[in-house]
mmCIF file of C-alpha atoms in Angstrom:
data_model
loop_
_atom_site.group_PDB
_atom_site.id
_atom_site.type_symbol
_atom_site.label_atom_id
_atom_site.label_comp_id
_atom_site.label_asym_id
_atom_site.label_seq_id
_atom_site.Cartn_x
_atom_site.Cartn_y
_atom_site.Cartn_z
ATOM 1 C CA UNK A 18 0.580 31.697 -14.642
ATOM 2 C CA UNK A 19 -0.943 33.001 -11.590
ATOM 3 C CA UNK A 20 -1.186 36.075 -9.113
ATOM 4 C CA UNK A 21 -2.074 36.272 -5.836
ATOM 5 C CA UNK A 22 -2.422 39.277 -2.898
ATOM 6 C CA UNK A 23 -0.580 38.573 0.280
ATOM 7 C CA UNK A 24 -3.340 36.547 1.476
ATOM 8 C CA UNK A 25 -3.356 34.176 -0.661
ATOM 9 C CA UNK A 26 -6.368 35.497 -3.012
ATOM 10 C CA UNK A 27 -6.336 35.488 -6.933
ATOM 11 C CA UNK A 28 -5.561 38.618 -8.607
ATOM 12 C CA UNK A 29 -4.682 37.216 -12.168
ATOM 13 C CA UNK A 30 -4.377 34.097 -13.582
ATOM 14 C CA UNK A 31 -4.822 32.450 -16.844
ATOM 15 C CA UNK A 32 -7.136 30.018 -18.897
ATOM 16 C CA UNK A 33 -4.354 26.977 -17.731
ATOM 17 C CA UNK A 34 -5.389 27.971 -14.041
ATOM 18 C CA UNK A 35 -8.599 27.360 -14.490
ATOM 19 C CA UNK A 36 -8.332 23.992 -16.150
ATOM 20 C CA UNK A 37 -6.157 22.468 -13.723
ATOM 21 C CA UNK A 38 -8.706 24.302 -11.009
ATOM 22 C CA UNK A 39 -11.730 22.874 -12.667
ATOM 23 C CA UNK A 40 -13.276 26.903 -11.820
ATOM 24 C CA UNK A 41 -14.706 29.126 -13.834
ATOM 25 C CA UNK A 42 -12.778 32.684 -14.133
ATOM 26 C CA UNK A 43 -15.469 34.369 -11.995
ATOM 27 C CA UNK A 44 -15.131 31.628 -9.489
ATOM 28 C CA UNK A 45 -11.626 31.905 -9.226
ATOM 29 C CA UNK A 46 -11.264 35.343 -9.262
ATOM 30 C CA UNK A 47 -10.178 36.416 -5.520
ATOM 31 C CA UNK A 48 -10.806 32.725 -4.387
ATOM 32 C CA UNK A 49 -8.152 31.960 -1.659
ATOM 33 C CA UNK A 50 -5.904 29.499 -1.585
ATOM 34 C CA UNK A 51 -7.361 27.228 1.210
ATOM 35 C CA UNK A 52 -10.215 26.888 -0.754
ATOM 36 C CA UNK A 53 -8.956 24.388 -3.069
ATOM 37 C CA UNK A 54 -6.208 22.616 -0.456
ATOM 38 C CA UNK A 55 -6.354 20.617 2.695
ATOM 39 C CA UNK A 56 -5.106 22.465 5.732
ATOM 40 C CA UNK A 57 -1.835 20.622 5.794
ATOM 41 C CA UNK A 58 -1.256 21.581 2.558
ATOM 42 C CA UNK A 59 -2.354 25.083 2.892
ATOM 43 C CA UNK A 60 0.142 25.336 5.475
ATOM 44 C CA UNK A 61 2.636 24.231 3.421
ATOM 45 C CA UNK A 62 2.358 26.296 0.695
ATOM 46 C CA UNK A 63 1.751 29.554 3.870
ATOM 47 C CA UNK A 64 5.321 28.463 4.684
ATOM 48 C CA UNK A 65 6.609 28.386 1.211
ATOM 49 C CA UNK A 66 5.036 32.205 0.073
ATOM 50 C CA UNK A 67 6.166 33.243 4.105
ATOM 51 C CA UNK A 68 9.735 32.498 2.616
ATOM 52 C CA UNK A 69 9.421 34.133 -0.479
ATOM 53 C CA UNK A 70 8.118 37.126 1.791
ATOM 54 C CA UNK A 71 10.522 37.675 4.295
ATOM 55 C CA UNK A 72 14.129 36.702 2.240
ATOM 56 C CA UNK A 73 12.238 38.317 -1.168
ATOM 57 C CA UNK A 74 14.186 35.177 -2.932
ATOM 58 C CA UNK A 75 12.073 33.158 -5.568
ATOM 59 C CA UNK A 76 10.775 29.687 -5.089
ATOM 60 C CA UNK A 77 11.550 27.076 -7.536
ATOM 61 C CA UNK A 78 9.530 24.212 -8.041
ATOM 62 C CA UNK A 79 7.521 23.454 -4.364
ATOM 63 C CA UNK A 80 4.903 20.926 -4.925
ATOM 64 C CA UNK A 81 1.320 20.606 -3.234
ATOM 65 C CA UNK A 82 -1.570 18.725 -3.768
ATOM 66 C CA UNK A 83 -4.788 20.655 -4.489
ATOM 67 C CA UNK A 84 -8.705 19.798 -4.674
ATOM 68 C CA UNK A 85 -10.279 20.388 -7.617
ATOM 69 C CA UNK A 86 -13.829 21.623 -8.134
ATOM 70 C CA UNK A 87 -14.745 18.355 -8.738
ATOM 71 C CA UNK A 88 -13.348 17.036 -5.711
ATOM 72 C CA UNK A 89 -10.821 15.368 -7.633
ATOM 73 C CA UNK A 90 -7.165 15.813 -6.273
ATOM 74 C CA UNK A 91 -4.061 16.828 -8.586
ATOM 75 C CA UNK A 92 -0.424 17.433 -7.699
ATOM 76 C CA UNK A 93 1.305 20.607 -8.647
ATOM 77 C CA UNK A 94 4.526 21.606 -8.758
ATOM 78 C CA UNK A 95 5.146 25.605 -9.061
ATOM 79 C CA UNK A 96 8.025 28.171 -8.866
ATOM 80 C CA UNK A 97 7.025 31.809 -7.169
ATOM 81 C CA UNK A 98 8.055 35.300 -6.893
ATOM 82 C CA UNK A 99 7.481 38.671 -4.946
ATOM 83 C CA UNK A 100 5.810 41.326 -6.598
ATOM 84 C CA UNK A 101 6.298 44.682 -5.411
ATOM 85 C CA UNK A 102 4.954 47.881 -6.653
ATOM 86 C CA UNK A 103 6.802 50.923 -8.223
ATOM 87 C CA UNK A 104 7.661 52.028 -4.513
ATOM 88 C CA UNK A 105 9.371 48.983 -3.604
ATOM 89 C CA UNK A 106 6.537 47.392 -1.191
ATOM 90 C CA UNK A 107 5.616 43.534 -1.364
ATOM 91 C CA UNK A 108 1.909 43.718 -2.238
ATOM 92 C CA UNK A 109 1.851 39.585 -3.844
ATOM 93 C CA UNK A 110 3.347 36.762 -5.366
ATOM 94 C CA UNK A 111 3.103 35.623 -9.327
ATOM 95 C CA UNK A 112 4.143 32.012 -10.247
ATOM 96 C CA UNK A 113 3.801 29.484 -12.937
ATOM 97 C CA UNK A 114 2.405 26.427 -11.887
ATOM 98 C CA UNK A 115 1.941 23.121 -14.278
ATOM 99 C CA UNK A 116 -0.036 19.912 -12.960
ATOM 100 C CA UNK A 117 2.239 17.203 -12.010
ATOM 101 C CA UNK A 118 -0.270 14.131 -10.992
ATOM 102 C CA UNK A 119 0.387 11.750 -14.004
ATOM 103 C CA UNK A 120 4.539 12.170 -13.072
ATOM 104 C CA UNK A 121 3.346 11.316 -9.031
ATOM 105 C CA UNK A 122 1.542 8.493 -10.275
ATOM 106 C CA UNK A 123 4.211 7.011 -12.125
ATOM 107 C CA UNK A 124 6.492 7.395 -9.199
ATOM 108 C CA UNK A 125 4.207 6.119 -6.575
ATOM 109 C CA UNK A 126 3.817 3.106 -8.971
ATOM 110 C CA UNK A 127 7.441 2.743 -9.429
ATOM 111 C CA UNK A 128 7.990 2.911 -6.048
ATOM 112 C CA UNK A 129 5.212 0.359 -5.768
ATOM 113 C CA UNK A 130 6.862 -1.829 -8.150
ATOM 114 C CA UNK A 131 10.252 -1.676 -6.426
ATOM 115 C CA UNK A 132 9.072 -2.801 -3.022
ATOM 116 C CA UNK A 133 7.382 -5.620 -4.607
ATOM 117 C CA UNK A 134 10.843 -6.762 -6.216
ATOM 118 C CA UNK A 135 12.576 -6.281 -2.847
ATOM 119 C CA UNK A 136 10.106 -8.541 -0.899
ATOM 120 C CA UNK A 137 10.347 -10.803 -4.130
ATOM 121 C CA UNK A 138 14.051 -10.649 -4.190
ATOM 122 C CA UNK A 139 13.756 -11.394 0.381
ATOM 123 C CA UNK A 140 11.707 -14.428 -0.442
ATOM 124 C CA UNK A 141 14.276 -15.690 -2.883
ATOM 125 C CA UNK A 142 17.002 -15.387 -0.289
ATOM 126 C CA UNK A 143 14.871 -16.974 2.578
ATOM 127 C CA UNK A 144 13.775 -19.824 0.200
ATOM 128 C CA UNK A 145 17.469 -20.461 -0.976
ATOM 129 C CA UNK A 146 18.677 -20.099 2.929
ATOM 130 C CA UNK A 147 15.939 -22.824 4.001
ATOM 131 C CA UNK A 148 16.346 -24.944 0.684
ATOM 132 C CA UNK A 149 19.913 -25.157 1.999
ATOM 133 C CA UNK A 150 19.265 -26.018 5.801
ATOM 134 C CA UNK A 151 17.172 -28.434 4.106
ATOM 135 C CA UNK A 152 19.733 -30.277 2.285
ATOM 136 C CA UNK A 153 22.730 -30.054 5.151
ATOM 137 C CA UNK A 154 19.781 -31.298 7.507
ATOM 138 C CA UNK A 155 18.888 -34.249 5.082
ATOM 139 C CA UNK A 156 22.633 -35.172 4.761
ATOM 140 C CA UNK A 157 22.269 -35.487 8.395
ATOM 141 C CA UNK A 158 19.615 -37.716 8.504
ATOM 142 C CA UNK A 159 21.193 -39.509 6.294
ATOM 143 C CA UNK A 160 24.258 -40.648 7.854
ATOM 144 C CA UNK A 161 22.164 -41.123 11.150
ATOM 145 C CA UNK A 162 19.814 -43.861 9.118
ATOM 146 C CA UNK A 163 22.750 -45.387 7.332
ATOM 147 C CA UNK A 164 24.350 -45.465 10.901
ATOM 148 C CA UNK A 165 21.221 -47.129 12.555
ATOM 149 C CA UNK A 166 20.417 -49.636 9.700
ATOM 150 C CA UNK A 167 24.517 -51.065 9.926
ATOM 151 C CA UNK A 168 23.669 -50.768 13.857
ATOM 152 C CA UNK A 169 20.616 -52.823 13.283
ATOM 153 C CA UNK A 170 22.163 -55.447 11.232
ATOM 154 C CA UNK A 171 24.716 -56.451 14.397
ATOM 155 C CA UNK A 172 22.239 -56.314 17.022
ATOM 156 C CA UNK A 173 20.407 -59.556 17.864
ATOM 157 C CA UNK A 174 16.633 -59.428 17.718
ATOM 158 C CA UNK A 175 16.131 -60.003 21.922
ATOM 159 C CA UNK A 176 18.881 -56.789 22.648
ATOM 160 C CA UNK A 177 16.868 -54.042 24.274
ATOM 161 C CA UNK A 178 18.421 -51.375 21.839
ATOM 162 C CA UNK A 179 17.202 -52.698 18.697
ATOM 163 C CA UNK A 180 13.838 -51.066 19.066
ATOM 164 C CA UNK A 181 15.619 -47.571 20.105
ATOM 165 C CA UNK A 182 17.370 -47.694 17.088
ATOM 166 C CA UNK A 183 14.663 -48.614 15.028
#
C-alpha cells in the first residue's frame, strides 16, 4: 500500500513498499516517482495518475517496470485511487501495488517457447513440402532414365544421338 502527493512524492507507504523498492523508509519517504523508473515509464504511469485525476475514476491493475535500489529492475502491476480531503479537493493518490516480475518472466518465456514451436512447426512444413518436390522430381528422373536406357538399346553405336542420350 502506498500514498503519494500530486507530484508523484511518497506520503505513506508500507514495509512491502520498501522491499519491492529495495529503500529504506527514510529514503523513500517523499522520494518521487521518477526516481526509481525510466522516463518512458514515468510517463506512463504520469498518464495513468493524470486519468485518475481528471475523471476521479480508480485505476485497476496498470503495470510498469521500476528500478530498484540495487539497480535491479522488477515489474509491477498496481490499482490507484484519488484521495481528497474532507473539503472535497484532490490532494493524492493511494494504491496497492504487488511485484509482478516472476509472472513477466514466465510469460516472456512462454512466449519464447511458442515462437520456437512455430519456427519448429515452419521447418516441418518446408521440409515435408521439399521432401515431396523431391520425390515427384525423382519420379521424373526416373521415367526420363528408363526412357533413355530403352532409347539407348535401339540406337546403333555410330548414330550421333547416342551420346546425347547418354
Amino acid at each position: 500500500y502506498y500514498e503519494v502527493d500530486l507530484t508523484g512524492n511518497f506520503t505513506f507507504f508500507n514495509d512491502s513498499v520498501c522491499r519491492m523498492l529495495g529503500y529504506t523508509k527514510d529514503e523513500l519517504m517523499g522520494m518521487n516517482n521518477r526516481q526509481y523508473m525510466d522516463k518512458e515509464t514515468a510517463q506512463k504511469v504520469y498518464q495513468a495518475f493524470n486519468r485518475i485525476y481528471t475523471t476521479g475514476e480508480s485505476i485497476k491493475a496498470f503495470d510498469y517496470e521500476i528500478i530498484r535500489k540495487d539497480g535491479t529492475k522488477r515489474f509491477l502491476e498496481s490499482s490507484a485511487s484519488l484521495i481528497r480531503n474532507a473539503k472535497g479537493e484532490r490532494i493524492g493518490f493511494r494504491g496497492v501495488a504487488r511485484d509482478i516480475t516472476e509472472r513477466k518472466q514466465a510469460e516472456e518465456k512462454m512466449a519464447a517457447l511458442q515462437e520456437q514451436l512455430r519456427q519448429s512447426q515452419k521447418m516441418e512444413a518446408i521440409g515435408r513440402l521439399a521432401g515431396g518436390v523431391a520425390h515427384d522430381f525423382n519420379n521424373l528422373l526416373t521415367i526420363i532414365r528408363g526412357y533413355s536406357q530403352l532409347s539407348l538399346v535401339e540406337l546403333k553405336e555410330s548414330d550421333p544421338l547416342k551420346a546425347h542420350i547418354e
